[in-house]
Coordinates of C-alpha atoms and ligand atoms in Angstrom, one line a residue:
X843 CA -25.4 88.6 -26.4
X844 CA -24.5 89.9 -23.1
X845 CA -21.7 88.2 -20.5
X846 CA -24.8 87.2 -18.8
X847 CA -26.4 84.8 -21.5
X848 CA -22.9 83.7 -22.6
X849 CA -21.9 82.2 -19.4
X850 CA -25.5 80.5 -19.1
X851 CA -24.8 79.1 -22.2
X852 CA -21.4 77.8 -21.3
X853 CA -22.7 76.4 -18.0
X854 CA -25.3 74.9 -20.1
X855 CA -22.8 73.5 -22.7
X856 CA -20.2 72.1 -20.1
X857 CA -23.1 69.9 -17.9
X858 CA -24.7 68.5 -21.4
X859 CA -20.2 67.8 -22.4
X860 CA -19.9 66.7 -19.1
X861 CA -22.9 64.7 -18.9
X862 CA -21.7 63.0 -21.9
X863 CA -18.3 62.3 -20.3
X864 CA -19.2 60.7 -17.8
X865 CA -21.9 58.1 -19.3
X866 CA -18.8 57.3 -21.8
X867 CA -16.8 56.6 -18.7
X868 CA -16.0 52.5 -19.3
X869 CA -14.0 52.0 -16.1
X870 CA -13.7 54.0 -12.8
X871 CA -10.5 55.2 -13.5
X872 CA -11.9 57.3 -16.4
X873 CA -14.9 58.3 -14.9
X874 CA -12.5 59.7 -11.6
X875 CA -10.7 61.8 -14.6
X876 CA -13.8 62.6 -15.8
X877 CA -14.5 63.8 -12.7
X878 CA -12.0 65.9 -11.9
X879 CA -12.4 67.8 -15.5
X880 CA -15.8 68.5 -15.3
X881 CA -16.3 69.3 -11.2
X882 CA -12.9 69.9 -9.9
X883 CA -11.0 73.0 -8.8
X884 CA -9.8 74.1 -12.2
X885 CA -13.3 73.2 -13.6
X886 CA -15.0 74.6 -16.5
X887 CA -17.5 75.6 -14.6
X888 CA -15.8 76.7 -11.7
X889 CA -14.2 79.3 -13.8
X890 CA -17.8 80.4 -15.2
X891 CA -18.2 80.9 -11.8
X892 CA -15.5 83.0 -10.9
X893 CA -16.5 85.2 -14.1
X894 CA -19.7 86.0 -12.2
X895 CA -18.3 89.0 -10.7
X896 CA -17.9 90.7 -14.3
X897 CA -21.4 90.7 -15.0
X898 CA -23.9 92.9 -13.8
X899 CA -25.6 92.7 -10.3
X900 CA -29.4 92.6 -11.7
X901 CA -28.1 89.6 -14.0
X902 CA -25.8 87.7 -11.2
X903 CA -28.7 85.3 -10.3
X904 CA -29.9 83.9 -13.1
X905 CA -25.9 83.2 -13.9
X906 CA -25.3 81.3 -10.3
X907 CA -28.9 79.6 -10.8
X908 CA -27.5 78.2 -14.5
X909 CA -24.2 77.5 -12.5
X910 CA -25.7 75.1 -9.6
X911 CA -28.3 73.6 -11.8
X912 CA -25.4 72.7 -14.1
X913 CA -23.6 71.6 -11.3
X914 CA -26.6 69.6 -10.0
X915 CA -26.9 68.4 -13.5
X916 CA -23.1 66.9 -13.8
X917 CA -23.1 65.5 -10.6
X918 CA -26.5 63.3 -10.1
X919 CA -24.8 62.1 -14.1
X920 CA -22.1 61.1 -11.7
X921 CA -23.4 59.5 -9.4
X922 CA -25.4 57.3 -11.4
X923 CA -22.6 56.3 -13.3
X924 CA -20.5 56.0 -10.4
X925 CA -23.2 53.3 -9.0
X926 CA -23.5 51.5 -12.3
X927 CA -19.6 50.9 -12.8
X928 CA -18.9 49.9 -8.8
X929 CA -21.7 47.4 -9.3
X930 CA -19.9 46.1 -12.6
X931 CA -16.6 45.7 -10.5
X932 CA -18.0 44.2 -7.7
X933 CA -19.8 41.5 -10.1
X934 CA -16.1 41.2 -11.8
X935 CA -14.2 40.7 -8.5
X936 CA -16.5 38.7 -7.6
X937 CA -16.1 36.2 -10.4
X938 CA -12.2 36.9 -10.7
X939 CA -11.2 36.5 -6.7
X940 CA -13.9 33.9 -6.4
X941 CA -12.6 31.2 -4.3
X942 CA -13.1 27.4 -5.6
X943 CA -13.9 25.7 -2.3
X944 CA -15.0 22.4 -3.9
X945 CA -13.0 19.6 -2.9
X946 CA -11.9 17.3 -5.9
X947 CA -12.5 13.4 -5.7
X948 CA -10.4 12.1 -2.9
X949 CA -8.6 9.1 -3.8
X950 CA -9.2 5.9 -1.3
X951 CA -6.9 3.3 -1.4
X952 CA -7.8 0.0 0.1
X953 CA -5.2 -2.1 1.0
X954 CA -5.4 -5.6 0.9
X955 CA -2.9 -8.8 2.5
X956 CA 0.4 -9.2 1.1
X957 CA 0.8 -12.7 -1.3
X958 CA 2.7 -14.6 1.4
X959 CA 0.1 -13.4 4.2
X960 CA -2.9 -14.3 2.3
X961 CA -1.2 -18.1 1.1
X962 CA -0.2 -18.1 5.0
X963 CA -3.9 -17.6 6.0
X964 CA -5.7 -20.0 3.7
X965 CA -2.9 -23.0 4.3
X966 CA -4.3 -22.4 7.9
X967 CA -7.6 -22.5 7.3
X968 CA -7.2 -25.6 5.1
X969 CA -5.6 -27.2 7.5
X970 CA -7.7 -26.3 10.3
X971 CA -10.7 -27.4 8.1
X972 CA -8.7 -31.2 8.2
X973 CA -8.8 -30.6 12.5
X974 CA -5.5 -29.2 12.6
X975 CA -4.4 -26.9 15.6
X976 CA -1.5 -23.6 15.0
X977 CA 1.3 -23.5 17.0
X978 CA 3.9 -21.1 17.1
X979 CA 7.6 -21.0 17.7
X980 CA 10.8 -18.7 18.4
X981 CA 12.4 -17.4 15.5
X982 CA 15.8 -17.5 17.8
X983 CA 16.3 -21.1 18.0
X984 CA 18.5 -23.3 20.5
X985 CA 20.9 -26.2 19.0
X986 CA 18.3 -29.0 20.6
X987 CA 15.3 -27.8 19.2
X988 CA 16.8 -27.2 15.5
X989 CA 18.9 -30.0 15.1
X990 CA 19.6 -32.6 18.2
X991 CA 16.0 -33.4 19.3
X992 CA 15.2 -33.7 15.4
X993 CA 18.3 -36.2 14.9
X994 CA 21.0 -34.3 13.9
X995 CA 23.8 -34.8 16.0
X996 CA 27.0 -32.5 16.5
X997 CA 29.0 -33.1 13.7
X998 CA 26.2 -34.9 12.3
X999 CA 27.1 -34.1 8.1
X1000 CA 23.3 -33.8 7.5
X1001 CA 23.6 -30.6 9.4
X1002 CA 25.5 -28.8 6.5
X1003 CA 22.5 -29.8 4.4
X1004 CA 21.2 -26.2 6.0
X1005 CA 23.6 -23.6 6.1
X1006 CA 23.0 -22.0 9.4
X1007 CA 23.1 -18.3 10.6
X1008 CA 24.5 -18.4 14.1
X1009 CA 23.5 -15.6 17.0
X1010 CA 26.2 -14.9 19.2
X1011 CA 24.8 -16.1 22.7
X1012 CA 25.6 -18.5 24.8
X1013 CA 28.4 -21.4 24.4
X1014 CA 29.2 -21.3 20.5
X1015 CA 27.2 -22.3 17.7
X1016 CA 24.3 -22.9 20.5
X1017 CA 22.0 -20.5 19.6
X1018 CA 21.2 -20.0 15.6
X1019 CA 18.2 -17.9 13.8
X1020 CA 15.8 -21.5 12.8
X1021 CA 16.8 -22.9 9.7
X1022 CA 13.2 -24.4 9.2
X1023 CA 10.0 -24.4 11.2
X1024 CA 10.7 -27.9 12.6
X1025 CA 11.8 -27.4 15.9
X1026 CA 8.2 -26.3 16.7
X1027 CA 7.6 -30.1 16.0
X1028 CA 9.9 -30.7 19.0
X1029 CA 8.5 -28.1 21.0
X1030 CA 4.7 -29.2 20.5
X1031 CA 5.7 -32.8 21.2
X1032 CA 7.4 -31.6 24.1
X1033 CA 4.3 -29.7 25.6
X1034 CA 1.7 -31.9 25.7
X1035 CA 0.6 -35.5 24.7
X1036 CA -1.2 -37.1 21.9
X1037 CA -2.8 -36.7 19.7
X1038 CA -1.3 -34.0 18.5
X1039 CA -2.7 -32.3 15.4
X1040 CA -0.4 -29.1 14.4
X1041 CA 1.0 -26.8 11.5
X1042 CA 3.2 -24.0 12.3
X1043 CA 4.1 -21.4 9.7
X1044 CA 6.4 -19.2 10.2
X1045 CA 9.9 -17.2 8.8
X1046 CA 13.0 -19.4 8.4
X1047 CA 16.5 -18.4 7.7
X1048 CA 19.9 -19.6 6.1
X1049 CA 22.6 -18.6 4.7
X1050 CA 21.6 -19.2 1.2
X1051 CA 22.6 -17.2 -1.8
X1052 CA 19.3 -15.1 -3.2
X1053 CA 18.4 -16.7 -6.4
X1054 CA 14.8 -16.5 -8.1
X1055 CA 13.5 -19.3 -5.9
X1056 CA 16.2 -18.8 -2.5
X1057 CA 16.4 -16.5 -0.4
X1058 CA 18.3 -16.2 3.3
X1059 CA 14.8 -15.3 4.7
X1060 CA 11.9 -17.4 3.7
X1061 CA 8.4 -19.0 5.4
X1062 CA 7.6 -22.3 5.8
X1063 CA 4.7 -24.5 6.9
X1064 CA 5.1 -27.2 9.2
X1065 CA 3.0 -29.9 9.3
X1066 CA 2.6 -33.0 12.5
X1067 CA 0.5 -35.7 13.4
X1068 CA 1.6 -38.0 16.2
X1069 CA -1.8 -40.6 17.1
X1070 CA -2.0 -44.2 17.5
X1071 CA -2.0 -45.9 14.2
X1072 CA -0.8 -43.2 12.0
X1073 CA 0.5 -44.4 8.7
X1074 CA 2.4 -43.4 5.2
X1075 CA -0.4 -43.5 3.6
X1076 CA -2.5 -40.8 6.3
X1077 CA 0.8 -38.6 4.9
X1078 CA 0.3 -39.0 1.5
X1079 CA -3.6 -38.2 1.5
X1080 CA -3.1 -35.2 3.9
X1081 CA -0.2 -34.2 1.3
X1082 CA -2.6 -34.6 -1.6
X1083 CA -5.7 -32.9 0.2
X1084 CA -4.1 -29.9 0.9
X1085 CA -2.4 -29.7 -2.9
X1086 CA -6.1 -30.2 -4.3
X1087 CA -7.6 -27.7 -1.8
X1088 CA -5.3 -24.8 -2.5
X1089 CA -4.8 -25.1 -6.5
X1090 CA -7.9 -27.4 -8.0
X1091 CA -8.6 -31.6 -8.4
X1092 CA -6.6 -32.0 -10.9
X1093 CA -3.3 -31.1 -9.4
X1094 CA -1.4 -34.1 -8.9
X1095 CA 0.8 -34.7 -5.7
X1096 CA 3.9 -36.7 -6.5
X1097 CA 6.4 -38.6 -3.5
X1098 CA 10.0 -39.4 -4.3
X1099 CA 11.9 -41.2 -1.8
X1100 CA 14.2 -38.4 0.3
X1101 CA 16.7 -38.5 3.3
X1102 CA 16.0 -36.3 6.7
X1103 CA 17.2 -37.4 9.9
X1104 CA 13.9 -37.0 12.1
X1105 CA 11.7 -39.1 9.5
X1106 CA 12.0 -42.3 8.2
X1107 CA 11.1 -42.9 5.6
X1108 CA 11.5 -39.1 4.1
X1109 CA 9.9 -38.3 1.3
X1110 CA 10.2 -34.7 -1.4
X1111 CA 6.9 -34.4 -2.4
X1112 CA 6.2 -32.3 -5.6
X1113 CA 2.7 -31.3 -7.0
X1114 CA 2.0 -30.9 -11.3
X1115 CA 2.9 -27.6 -12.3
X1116 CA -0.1 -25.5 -12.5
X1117 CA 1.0 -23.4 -15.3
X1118 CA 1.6 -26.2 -18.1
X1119 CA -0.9 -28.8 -16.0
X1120 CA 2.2 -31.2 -16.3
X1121 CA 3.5 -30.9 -20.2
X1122 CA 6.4 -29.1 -19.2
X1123 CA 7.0 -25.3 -19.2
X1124 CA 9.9 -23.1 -18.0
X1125 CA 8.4 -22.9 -14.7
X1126 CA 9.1 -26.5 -13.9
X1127 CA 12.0 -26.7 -15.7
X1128 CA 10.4 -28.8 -18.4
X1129 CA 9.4 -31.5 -15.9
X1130 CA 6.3 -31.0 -15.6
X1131 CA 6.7 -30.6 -11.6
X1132 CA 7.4 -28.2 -9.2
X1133 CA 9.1 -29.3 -5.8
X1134 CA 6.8 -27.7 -2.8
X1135 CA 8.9 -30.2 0.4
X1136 CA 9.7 -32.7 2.3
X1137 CA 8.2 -35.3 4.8
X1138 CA 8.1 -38.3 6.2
X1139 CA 6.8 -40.4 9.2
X1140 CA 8.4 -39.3 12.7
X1141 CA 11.7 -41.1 13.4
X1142 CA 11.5 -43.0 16.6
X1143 CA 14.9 -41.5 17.8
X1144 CA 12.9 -37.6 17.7
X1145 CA 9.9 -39.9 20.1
X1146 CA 12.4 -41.1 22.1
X1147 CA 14.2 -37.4 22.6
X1148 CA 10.9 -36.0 23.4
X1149 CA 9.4 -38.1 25.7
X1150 CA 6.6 -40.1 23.6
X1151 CA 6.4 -43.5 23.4
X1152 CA 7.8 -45.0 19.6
X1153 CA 6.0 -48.5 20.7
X1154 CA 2.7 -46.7 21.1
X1155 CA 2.6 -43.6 18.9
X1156 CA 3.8 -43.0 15.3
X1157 CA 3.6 -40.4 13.4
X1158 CA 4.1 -38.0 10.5
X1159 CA 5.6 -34.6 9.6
X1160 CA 5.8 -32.3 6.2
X1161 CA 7.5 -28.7 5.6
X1162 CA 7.4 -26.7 2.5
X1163 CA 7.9 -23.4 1.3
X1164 CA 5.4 -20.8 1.4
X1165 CA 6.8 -18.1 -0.6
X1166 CA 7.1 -20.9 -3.0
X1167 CA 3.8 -21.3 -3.2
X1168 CA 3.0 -17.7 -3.5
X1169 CA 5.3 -17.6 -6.4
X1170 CA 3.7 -20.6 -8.1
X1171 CA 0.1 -19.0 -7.5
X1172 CA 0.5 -15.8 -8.6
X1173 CA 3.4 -16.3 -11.0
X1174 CA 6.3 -14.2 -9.5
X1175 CA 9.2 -15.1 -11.5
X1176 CA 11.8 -13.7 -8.3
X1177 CA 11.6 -14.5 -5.1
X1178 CA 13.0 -11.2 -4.3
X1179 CA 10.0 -9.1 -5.3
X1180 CA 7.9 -11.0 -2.3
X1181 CA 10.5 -9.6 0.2
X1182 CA 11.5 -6.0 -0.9
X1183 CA 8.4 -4.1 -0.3
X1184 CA 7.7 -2.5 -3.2
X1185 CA 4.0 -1.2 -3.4
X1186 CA 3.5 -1.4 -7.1
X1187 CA 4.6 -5.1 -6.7
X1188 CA 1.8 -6.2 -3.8
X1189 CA -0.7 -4.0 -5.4
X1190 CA -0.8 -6.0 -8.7
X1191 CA -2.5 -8.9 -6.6
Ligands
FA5_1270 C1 13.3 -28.8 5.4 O1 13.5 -27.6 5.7 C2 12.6 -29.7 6.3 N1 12.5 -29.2 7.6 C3 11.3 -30.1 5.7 C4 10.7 -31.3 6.5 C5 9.8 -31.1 7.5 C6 11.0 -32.6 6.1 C7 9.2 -32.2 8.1 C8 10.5 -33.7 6.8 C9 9.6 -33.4 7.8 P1 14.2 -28.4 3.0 O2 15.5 -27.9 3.4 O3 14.1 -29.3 1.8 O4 13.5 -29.2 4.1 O5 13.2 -27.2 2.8 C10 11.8 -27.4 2.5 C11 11.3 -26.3 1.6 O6 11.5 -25.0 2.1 C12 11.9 -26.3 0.2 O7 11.4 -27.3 -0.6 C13 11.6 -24.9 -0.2 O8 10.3 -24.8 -0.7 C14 11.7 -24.1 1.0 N2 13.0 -23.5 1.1 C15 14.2 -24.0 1.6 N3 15.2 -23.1 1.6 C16 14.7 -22.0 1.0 C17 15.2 -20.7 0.7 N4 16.4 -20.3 1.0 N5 14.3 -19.8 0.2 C18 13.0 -20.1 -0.1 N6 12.5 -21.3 0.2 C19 13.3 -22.2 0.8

């Protein structure tokens, strides 16, 4: 065989090897080594190349010819392998760096009114459903309004029935934080005439001692009617409307004979307890009633210091607790829990 025929064959032999190499190539790493083996510098066939000058000048064509069609060969082998892997990696990064732009399930919470609020809001509409008005009064209360219009002179002993938070204004122990919503009865009666149909809730204060049912900040509900002719028994039936309205028919209202300077007679009125329906439970202490207030018809002394006629006019007034209530209605065991603010508390209701 001459030099001739032998490098043909080699250049022959490397683009079939190389051929091969690079359809085996899995990745494009590999086929870049591949690559540089079978068409780089220190090729195979750049080498039958250079040994083209040791054969003879008649027979240095067909040598180069077998050389570029090899070279042709390995490199359209290449460049369709090249194509099929860069597609594959595209597809790959494609899935791999894909990036998730769905939005998971957003969760909406939907607040609702806080058990105190929502009590507040339907005593109101009860009584405003019986032709009642709201009225509204200061938080920051003067001595007349809190105690001397409603009866309870200085010194008066009835006074340390409420044990009173003082603010430091004014000549000493004149201006307090309200221990109950009452002075808004003196302020209503002092602002216009009767009839007068009113309840004003609102936050009270006192220097009580937190316990499950006391706490120094509570609400209340005041309640006045001052009309011609008003009696006892207009209290009782407004007392037992409102009871049956809020927590059913067959609720009783109970009235025990009570002592507050600005009515006479006072009454503590008490409904069944709604948890035991009156057999007795813990709730109520085994009595079979819960306590909600006090009332009683409007003493003519508070007329007098007012302005309205006692000859003319009579009247009735009740107060109770709200948060009470709530805790009766939804059966919070602490008072505590109404007043601290804690979200997984208000969102059980
Ligand atoms: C009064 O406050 C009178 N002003 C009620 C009244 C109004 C009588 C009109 C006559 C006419 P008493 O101190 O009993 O009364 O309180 C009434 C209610 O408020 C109690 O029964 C209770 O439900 C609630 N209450 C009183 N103190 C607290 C407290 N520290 N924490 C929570 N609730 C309280």
């Amino acid at each position: 065989m001459t030099v001739a025929n032998d490098l043909v064959e080699r250049a022959e032999s490397v683009a079939r090897e190389g051929a091969d190499a690079f359809s085996r190539a899995a990745a494009l790493d590999d086929l870049a080594d591949a690559e540089r083996r079978f068409l780089g510098k220190s090729s195979a066939l750049n080498e039958i190349r250079e040994a083209i000058k040791s054969v003879e000048g008649s027979e240095r064509a067909l040598v180069g010819k077998a050389v570029s069609g090899a070279r042709a060969e390995l490199e359209a082998a290449y460049a369709a392998r090249l194509e099929v892997l860069e597609a594959q990696a595209a597809t790959l990064s494609a899935t791999r760096d894909r990036l998730d732009l769905t939005l998971g399930p957003r969760e909406y919470v939907r607040g609702h009114l806080h058990p105190v609020t929502r009590i507040w809001r339907e005593l109101e509409d009860v009584f405003v459903g019986l032709g009642y008005k709201v009225a509204e009064g200061p938080e920051v209360e003067l001595d007349w309004y809190n105690f001397e219009a409603l009866n309870f002179p200085p010194g008066h002993p009835a006074r340390a029935m409420q044990d009173t938070l003082y603010v430091r204004l004014g000549a000493r122990e004149s201006v307090m934080l309200r221990t109950h919503t009452s002075p808004v009865q003196v302020r209503t009666m002092e602002s216009q005439p009767p009839p007068i149909y009113v309840v004003a809730p609102g936050r009270a204060f006192r220097r009580d001692t937190l316990d499950a049912r006391h706490s120094p900040v509570f609400h209340q509900i005041e309640g006045l009617a001052v009309d011609e002719g008003i009696t006892l028994g207009d209290l009782l039936g407004t007392i037992e409307a409102f009871i049956h309205a809020l927590f059913g028919s067959d609720i009783e209202a109970r009235f025990l004979p009570s002592f507050f300077p600005f009515t006479e007679p006072s009454v503590e009125f008490a409904m069944s307890c709604v948890f035991c329906r009156g057999a007795g439970c813990t709730v109520c202490s085994r009595t079979g009633w819960v306590e909600l207030g006090g009332a009683g018809m409007v003493d003519p002394n508070v007329f007098t210091a007012v302005g309205i006629d006692p000859e003319v006019y009579t009247g009735f007034a009740f107060g109770f607790g709200i948060d009470r209530v709530a805790q009766l209605l939804y059966g919070v065991d602490h008072i505590k829990n109404l007043w601290d603010g804690d979200v997984r508390f208000a969102r059980q209701f």
